[in-house]
Short mmCIF file of C-alpha atoms in Angstrom, two decimals:
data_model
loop_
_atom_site.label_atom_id
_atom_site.label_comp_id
_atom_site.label_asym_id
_atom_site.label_seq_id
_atom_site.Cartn_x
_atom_site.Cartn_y
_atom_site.Cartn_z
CA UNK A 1255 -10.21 -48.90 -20.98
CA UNK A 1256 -8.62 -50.19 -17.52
CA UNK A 1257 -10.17 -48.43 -14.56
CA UNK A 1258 -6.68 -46.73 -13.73
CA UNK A 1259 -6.84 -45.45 -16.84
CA UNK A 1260 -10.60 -43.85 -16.21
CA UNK A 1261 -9.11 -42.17 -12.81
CA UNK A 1262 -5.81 -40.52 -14.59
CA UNK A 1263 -7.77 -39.29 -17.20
CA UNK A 1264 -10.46 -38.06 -14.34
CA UNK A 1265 -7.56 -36.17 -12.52
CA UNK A 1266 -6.34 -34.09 -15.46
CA UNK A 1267 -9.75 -32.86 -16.41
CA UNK A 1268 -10.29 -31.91 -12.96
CA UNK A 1269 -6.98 -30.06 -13.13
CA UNK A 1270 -8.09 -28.65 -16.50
CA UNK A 1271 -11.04 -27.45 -14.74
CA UNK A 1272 -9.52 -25.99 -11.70
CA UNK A 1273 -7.35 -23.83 -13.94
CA UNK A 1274 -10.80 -23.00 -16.22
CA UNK A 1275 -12.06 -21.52 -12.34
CA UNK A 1276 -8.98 -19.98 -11.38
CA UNK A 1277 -8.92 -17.78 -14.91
CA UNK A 1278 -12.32 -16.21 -13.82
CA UNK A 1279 -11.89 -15.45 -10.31
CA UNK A 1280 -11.34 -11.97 -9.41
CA UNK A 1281 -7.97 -11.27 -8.03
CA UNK A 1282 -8.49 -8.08 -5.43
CA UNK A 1283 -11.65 -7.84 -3.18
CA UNK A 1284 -13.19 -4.75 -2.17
CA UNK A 1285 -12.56 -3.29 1.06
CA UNK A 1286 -15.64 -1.87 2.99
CA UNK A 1287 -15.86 1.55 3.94
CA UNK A 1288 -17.22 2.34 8.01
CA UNK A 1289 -19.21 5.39 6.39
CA UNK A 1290 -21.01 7.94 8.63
CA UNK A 1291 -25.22 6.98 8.74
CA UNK A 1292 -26.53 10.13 8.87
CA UNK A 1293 -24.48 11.23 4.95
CA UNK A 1294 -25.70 11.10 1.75
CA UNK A 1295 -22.41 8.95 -0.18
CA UNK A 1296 -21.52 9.01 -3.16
CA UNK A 1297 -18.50 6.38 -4.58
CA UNK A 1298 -15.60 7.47 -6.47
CA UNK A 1299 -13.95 4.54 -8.50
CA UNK A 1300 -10.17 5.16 -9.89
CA UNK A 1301 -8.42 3.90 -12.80
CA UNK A 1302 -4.91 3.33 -11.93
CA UNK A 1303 -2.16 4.35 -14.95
CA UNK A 1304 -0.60 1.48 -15.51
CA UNK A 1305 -3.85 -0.67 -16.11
CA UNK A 1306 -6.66 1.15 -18.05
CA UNK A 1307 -9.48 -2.15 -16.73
CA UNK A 1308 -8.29 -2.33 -13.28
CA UNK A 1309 -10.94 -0.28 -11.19
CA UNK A 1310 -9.84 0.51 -7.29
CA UNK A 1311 -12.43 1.98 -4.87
CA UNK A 1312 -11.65 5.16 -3.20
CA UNK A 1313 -13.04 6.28 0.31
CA UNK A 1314 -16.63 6.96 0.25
CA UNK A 1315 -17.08 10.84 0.73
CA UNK A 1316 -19.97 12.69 2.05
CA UNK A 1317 -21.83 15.22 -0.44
CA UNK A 1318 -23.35 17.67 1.97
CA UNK A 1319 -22.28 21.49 1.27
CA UNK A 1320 -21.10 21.80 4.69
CA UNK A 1321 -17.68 23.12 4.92
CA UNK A 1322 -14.78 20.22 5.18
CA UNK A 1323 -13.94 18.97 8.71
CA UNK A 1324 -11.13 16.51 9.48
CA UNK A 1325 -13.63 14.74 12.12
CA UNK A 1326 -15.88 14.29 9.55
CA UNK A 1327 -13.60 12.64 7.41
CA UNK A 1328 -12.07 10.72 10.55
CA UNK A 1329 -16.23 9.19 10.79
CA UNK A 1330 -16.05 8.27 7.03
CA UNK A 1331 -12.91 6.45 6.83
CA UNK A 1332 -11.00 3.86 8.26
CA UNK A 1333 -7.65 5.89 9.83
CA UNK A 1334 -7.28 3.48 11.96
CA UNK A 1335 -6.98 0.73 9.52
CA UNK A 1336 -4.22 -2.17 10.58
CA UNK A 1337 -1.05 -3.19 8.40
CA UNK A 1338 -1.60 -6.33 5.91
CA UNK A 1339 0.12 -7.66 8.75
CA UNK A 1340 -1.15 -11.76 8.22
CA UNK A 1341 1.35 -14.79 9.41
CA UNK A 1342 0.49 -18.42 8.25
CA UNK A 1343 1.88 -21.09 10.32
CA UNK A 1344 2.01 -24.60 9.91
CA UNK A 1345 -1.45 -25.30 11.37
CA UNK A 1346 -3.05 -22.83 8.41
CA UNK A 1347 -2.11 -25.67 5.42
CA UNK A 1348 -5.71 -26.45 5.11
CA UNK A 1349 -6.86 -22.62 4.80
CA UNK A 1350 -3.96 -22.31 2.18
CA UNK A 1351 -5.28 -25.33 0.37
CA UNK A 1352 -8.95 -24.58 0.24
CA UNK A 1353 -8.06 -20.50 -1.06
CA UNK A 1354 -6.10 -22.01 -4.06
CA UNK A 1355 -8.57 -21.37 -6.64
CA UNK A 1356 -8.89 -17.88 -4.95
CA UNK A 1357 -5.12 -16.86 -5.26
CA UNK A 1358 -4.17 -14.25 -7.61
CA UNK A 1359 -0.93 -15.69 -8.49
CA UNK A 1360 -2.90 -18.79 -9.42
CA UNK A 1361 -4.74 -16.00 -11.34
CA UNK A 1362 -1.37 -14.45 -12.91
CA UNK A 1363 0.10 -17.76 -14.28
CA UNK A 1364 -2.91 -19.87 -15.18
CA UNK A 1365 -1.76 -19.23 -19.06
CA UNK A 1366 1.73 -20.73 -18.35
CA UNK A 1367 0.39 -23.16 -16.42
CA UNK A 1368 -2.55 -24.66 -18.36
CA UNK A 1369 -0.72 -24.72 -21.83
CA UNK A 1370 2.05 -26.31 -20.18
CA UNK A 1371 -0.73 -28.93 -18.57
CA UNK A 1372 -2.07 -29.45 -22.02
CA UNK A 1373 0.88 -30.02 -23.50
CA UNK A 1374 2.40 -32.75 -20.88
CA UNK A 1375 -1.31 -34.27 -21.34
CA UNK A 1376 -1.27 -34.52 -25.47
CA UNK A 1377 2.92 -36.06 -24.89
CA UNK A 1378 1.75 -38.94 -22.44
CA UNK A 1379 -1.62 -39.87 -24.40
CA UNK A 1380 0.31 -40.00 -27.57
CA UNK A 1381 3.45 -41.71 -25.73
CA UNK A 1382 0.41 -44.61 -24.74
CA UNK A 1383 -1.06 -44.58 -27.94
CA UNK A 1384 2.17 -45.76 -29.60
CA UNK A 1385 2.29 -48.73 -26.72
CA UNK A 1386 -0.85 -49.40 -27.27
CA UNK A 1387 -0.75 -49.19 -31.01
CA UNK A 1388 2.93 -51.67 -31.26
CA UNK A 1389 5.47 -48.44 -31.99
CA UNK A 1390 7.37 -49.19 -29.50
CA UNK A 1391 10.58 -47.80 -31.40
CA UNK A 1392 8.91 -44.24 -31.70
CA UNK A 1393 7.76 -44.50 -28.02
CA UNK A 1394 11.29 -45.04 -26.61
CA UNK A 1395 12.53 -41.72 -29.06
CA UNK A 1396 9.70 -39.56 -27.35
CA UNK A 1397 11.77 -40.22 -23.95
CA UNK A 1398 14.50 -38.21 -23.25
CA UNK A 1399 15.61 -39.57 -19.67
CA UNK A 1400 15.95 -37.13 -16.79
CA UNK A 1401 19.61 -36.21 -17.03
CA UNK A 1402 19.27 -33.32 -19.17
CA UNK A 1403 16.58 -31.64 -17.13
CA UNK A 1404 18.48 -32.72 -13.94
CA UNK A 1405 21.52 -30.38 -15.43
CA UNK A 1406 19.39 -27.79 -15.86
CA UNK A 1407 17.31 -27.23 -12.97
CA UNK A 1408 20.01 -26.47 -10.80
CA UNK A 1409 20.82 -22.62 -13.27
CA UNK A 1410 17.02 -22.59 -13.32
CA UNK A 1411 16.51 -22.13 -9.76
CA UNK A 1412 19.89 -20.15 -9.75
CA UNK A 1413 18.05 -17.43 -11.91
CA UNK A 1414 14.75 -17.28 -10.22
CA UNK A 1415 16.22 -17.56 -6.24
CA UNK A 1416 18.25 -14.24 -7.99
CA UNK A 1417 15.58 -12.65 -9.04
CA UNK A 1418 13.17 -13.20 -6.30
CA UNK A 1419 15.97 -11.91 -4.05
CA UNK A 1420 16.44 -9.29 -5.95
CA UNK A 1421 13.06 -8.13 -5.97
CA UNK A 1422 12.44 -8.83 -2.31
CA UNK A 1423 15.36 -6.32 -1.58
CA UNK A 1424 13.52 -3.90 -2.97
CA UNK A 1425 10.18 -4.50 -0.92
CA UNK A 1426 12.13 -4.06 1.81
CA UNK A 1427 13.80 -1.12 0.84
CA UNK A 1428 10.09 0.61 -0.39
CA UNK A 1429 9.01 -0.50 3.15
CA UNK A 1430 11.80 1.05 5.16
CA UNK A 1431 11.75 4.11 3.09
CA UNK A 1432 7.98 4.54 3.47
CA UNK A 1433 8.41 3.62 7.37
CA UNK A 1434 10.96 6.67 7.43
CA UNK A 1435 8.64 9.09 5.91
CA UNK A 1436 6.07 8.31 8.93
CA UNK A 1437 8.92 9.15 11.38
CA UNK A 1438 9.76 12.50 9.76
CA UNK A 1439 6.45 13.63 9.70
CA UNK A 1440 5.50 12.61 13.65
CA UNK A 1441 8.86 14.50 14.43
CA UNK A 1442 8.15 17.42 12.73
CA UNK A 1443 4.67 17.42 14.12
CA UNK A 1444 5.97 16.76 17.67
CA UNK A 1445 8.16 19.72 16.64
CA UNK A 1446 5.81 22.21 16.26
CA UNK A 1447 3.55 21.13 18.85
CA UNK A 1448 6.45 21.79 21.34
CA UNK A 1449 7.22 25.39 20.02
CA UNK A 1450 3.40 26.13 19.37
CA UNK A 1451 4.03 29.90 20.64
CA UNK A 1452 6.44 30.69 18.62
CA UNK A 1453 5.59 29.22 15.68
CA UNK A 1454 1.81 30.09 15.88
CA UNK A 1455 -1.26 28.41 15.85
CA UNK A 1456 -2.43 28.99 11.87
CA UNK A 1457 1.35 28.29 10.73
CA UNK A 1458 1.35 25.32 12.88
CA UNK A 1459 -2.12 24.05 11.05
CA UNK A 1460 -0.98 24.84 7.81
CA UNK A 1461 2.48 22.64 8.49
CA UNK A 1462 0.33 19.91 9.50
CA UNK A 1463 -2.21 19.98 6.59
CA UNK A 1464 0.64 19.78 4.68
CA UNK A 1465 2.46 16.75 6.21
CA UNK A 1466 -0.85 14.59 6.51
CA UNK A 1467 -1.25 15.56 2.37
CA UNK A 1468 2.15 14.81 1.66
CA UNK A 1469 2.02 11.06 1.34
CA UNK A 1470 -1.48 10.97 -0.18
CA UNK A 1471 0.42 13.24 -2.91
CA UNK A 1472 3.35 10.99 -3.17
CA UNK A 1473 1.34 7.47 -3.71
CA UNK A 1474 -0.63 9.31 -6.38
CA UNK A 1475 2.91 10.26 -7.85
CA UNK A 1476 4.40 6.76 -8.06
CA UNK A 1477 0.58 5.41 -8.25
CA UNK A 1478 -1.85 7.50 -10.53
CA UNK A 1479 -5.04 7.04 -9.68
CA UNK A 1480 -7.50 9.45 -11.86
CA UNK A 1481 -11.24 9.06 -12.29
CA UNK A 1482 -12.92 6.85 -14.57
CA UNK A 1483 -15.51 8.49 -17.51
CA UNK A 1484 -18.21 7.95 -15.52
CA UNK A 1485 -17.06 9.78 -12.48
CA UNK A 1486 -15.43 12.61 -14.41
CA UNK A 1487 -18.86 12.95 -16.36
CA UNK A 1488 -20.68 13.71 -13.19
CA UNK A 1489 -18.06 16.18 -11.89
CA UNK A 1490 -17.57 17.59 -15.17
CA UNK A 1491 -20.20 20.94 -14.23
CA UNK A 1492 -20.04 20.96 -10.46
CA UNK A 1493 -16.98 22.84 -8.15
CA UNK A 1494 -15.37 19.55 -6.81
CA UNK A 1495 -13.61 18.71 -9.89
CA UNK A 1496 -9.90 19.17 -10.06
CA UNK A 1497 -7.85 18.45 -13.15
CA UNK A 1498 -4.41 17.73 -12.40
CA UNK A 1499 -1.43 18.42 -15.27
CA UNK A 1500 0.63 14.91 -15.04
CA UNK A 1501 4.05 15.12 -16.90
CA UNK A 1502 3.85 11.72 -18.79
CA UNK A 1503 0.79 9.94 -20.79
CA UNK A 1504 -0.64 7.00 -18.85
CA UNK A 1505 -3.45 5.34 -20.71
CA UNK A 1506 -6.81 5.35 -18.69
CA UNK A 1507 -10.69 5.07 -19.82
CA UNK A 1508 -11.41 8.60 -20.28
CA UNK A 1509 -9.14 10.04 -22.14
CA UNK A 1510 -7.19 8.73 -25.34
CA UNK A 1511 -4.64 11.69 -25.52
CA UNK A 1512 -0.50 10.68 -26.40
CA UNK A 1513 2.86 11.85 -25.52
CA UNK A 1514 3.33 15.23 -23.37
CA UNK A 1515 1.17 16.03 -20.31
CA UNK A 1516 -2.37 14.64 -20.08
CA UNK A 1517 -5.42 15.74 -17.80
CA UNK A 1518 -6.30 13.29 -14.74
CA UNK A 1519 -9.13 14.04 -13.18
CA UNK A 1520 -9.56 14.13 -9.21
CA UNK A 1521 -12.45 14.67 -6.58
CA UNK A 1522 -11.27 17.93 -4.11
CA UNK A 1523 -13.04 15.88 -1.26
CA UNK A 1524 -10.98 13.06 -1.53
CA UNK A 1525 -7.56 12.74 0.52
CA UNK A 1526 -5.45 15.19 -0.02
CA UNK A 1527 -6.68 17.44 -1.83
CA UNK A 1528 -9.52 18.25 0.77
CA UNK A 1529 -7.01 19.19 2.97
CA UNK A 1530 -5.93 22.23 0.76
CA UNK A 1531 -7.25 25.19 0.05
CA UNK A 1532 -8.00 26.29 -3.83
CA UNK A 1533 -5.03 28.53 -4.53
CA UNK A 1534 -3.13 25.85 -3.15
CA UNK A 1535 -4.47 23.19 -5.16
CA UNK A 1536 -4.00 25.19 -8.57
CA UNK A 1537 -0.88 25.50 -8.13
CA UNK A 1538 -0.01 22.07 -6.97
CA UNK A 1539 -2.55 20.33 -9.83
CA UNK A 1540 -0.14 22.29 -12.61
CA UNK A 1541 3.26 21.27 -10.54
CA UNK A 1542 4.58 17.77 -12.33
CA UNK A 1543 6.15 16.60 -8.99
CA UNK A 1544 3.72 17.56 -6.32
CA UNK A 1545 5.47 15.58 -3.60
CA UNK A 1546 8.36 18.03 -3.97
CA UNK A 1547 5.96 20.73 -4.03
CA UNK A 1548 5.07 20.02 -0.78
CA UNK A 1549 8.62 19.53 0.74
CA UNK A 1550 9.10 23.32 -0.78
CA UNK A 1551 5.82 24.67 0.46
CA UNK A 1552 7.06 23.10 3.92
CA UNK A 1553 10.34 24.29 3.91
CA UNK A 1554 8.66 28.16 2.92
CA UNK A 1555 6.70 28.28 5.93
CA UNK A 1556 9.67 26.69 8.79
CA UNK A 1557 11.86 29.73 7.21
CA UNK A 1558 9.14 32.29 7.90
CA UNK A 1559 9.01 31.30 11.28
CA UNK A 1560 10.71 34.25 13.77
CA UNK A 1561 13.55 33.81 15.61
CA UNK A 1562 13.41 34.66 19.57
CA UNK A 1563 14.99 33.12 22.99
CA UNK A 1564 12.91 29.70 22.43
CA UNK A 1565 13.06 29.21 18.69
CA UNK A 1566 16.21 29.61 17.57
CA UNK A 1567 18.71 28.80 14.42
CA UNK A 1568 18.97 25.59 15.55
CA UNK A 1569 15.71 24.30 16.00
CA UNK A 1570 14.77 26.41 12.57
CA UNK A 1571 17.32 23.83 11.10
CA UNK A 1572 16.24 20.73 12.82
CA UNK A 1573 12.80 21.30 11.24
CA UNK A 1574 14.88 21.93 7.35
CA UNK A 1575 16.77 18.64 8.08
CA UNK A 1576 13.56 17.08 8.54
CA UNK A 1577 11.95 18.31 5.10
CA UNK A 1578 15.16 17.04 3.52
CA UNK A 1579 14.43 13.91 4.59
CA UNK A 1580 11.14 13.90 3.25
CA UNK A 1581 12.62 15.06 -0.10
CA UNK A 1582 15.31 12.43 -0.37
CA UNK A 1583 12.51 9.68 -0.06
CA UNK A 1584 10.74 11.10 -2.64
CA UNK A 1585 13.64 10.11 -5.03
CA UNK A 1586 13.74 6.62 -2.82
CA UNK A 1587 10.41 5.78 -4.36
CA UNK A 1588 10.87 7.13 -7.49
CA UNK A 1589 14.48 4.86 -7.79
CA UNK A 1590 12.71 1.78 -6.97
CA UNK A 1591 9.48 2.88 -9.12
CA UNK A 1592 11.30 3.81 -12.02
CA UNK A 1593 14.18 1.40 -12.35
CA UNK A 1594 12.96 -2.35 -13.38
CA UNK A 1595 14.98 -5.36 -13.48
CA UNK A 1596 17.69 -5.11 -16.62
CA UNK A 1597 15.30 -6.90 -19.30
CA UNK A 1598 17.92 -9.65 -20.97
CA UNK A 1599 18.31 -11.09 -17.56
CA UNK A 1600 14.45 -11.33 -17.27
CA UNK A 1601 13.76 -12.39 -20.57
CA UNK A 1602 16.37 -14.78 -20.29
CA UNK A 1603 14.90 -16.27 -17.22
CA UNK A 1604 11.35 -16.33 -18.50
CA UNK A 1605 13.06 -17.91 -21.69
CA UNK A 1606 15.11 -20.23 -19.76
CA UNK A 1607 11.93 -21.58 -17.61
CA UNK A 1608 9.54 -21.96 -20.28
CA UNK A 1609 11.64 -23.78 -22.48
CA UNK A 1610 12.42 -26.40 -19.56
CA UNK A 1611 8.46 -26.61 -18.60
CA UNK A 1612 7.55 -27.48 -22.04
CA UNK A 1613 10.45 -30.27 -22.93
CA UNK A 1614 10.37 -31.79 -19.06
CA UNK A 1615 7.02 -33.91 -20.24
CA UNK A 1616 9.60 -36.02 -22.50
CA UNK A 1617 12.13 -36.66 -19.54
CA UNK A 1618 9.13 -38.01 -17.05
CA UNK A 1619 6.87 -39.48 -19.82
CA UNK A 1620 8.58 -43.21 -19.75
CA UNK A 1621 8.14 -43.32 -15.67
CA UNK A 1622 4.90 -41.54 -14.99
CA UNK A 1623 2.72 -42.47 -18.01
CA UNK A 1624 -0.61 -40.70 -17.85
CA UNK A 1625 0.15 -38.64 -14.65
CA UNK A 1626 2.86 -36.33 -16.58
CA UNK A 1627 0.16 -33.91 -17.20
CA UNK A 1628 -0.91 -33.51 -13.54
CA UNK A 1629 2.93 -33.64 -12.07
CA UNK A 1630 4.50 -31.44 -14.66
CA UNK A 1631 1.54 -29.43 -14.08
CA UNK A 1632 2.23 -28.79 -10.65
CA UNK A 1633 5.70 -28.28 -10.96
CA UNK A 1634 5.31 -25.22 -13.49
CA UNK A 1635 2.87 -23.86 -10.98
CA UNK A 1636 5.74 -23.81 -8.96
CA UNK A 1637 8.23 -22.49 -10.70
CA UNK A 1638 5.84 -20.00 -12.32
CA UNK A 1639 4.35 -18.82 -9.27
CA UNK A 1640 8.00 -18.20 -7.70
CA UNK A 1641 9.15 -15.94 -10.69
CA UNK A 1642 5.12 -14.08 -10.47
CA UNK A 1643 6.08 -13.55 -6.74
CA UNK A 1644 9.26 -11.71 -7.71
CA UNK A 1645 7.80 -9.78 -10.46
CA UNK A 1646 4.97 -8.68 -8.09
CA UNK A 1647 7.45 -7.39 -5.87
CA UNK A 1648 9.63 -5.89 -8.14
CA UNK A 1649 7.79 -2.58 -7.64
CA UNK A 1650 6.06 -2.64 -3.97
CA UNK A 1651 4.19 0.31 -4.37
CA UNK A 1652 1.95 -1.54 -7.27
CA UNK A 1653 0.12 -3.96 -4.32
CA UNK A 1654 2.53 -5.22 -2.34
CA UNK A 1655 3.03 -2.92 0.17
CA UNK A 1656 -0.66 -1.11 1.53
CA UNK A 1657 0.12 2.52 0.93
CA UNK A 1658 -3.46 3.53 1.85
CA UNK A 1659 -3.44 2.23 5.58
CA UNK A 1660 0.57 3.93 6.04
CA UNK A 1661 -1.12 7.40 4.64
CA UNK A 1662 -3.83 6.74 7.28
CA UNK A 1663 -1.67 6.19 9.87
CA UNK A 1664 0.08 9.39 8.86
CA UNK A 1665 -3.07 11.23 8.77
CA UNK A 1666 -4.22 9.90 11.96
CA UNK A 1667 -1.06 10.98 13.97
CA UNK A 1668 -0.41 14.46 12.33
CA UNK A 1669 -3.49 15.93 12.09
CA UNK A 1670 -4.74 16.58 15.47
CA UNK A 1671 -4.22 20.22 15.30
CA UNK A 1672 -7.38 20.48 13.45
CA UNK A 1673 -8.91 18.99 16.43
CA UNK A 1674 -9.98 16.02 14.57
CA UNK A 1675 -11.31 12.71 17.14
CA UNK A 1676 -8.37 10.31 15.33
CA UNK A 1677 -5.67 12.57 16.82
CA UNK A 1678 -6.87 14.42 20.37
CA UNK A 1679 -5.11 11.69 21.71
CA UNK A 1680 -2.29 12.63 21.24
CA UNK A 1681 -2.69 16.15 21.67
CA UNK A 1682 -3.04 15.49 24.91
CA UNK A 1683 0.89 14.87 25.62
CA UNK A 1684 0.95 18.24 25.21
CA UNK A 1685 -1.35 19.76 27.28
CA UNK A 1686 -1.06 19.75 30.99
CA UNK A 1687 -4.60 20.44 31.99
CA UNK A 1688 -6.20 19.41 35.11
CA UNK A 1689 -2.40 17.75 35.88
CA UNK A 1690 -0.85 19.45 39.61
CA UNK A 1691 2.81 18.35 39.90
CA UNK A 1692 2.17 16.89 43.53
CA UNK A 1693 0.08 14.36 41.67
CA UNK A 1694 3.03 12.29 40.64
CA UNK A 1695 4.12 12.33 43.95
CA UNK A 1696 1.48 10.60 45.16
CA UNK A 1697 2.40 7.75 42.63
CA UNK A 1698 4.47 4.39 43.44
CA UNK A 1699 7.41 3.05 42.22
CA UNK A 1700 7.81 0.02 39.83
CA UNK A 1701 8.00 -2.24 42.85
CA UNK A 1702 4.52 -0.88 44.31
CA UNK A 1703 6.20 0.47 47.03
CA UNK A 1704 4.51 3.87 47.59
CA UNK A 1705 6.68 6.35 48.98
CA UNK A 1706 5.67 10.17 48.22
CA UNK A 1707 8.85 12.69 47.57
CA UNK A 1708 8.42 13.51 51.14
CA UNK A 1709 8.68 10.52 52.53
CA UNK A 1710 12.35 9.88 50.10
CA UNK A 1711 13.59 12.81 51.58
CA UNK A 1712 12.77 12.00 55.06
CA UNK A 1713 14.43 8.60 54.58
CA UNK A 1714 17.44 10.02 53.23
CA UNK A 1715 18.04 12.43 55.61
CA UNK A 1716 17.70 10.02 57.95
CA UNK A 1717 20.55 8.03 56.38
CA UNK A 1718 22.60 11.35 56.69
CA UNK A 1719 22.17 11.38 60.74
CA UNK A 1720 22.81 8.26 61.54
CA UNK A 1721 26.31 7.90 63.91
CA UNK A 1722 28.82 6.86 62.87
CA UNK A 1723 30.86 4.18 64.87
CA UNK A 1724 33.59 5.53 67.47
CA UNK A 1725 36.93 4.37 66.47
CA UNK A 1726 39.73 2.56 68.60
CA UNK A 1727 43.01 3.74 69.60
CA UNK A 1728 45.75 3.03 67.89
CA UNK A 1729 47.36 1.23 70.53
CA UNK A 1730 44.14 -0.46 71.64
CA UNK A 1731 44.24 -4.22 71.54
CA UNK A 1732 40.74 -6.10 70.05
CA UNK A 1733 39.98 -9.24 71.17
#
């Protein structure tokens, strides 16, 4: 065998192999906790709905009997945590090429992609083997040319630069609708800091509790995420267990009920529901759209605030507008949540792609020999990995956008009325202690020009007595 034979054959086992390596690599990676020294932990794992195997790890959550307190919590978990805010530039190529056999979209399509391989692999050894072998006429009828696939690749991309579009549209819309929920809830918190007389100090804790649980409640709505067996075995005969009535049957590993409402079983000192109270969580646990439970609850305690010369009609409304808001993103999420991509046109697509994968091999086989299985290889992990990036982000709030660090940052800036260290700072805009009015008088301007308030009014009245030129005759002559 020729030695550029030896090398070909060399590349596609490697490629073989690299797919083999990519099929067992694990596509998430665990996110450490900052937990506080001094606490016993204990680790809750979740099942999400959709996926009864796919295990996510839940904020590690201290078991001492003392009772619940939001700086606790704030020592325990990461509120601060940033946005998967990442940007790869042109100088990151050899980062991006060195994480390949790491990437879960590698991970996604390595079925596609390593029949497809195989395939373009068995066409050119059998396309040489009739060279070698003198069937030359059967050789030539294995090769269809590249027109037809030239014809075709143009609708191809057509359908998956629609899709992906399509599916980016939504992420954007999921993000914008999530980014409008953490406005709401810093207004209405701003709100009620402002008018903390008159709507009072245990009201104004209770709004808050509510607005930092709100979009705990509404990721668990659009993403279920209920203990495994394990978990629910150990909270099975202690008070931390809550069992929550969900309105449709999602299969997970520890239960095996169908149709009608199932049980999904929560930890109370996990986010939110350690911000509740238990007659509150009993009757939220049995509600089948807590999110909107909570926009009611809200809306319950802003009416049974009192009217007098501060708080008024008008600010009570302000504060039900807000709510609204909150409400009409809830059916925001569930739109984009609930309503997929019409299924002909992404059957057709995945149709359309697969059958043009499989039959290229025959249009490249006459020109590239025993490097069709590599190239066609790489192409289909192109083409594949374009229509997995558009059916990943079909549905945001299943990865793509981090709903965990936008509920922190929710948490973070609402609930400072419990006195909590991740949101004093705040608190302080609206407190004027140890401030004195003539201290910003002793402050400069942009320029650095310090002038004090007395000194500006000196200067102007200065300006004011200045005299004013005489003025000549009419019948004076100027030289």
């Amino acid at each position: 065998m020729a030695p550029i034979t030896k090398m070909i054959l060399a590349i596609q086992l490697s490629c073989l192999l690299l797919l083999l390596a990519a099929s067992k690599v694990q596509p998430f990676q665990s996110v450490k906790i900052r937990p506080s020294p001094s606490r016993r932990e204990v680790t809750l794992s979740y099942s999400t709905g959709s996926d009864p195997i796919a295990v996510s790890s839940s904020p590690t959550l201290s078991t001492a009997p003392s009772p619940f307190s939001t700086e606790d919590l704030d020592n325990q978990i990461d509120t601060y945590a940033d946005p998967n805010d990442k940007r790869y530039s042109a100088s990151d190529w050899a980062h991006n090429m060195l994480s390949l056999p790491y990437s879960t979209i590698l991970h996604e399509i390595r079925g596609p992609v390593g029949w497809i391989t195989a395939w373009s692999t068995l066409v050119s050894l059998t396309y040489k083997m009739c060279q070698w072998n003198g069937m030359q006429s059967l050789a030539q009828k294995m090769c269809l040319g590249p027109t037809p696939h030239s014809l075709i690749a143009s609708s191809i991309g057509l359908l998956l630069v629609f899709r992906t579009n399509s599916a980016y549209q939504r992420f954007t819309e999921g993000r914008k609708t999530w980014e409008q929920i953490l406005n709401t809830c810093r207004d209405i918190t701003r709100m009620t800091s402002v008018y903390e007389h008159n709507v009072g100090l245990k009201r104004k804790q209770r709004i808050q509790r509510l607005l930092a649980a709100f979009p705990y409640v509404l990721q668990h709505h659009i993403q279920p995420r209920c203990l495994d067996h394990s978990q629910c075995k150990e909270l099975e005969s202690s008070s931390h267990a809550l069992v929550l009535n969900e309105p449709r049957s999602i299969s997970i590993s520890h239960t095996k009920k169908r149709g009608g409402s199932r049980e999904c079983w929560v930890d109370k000192r996990a986010l939110p529901w350690c911000l509740l109270p238990d007659p509150v969580l009993s009757k939220l646990g049995n509600s089948h759209n807590r999110p909107l439970w909570v926009t009611d609850r809200l809306s319950l305690e802003i009416t049974e605030i009192k009217y007098d010369d501060n708080f008024t009609s008008r600010e009570r409304l302000e504060l039900l507008k807000h709510t609204n808001t909150l409400s009409k993103c809830i059916g925001h999420c569930e739109r984009i949540h609930q309503t997929a991509v019409p299924l002909n046109y992404a059957r057709h697509a995945l149709r359309s792609l697969t059958l043009w994968s499989f039959t290229l091999p025959f249009g490249v086989v006459d020109k590239l020999g025993l490097l069709t299985g590599p190239v066609v290889g790489i192409v289909a992990w192109l083409m594949y990995g374009v229509y997995e990036i558009g059916h990943r982000i079909e549905d945001p709030f299943q990865g793509s956008l981090r709903l965990t660090d936008l509920c922190n940052a929710i948490y973070r800036d609402v609930m400072f009325g419990d006195r909590n260290q991740a949101g004093m700072r705040r608190q302080s805009a609206f407190r004027k202690d140890f401030e004195k009015e003539s201290d910003w008088d002793r402050v400069g301007d942009a320029f650095g020009v310090c002038r004090t308030e007395k000194e500006i009014l000196e200067g102007m009245l200065e300006q004011e007595t200045v005299e004013e030129p005489e003025l000549l005759p009419d019948d004076a002559v100027q030289i």
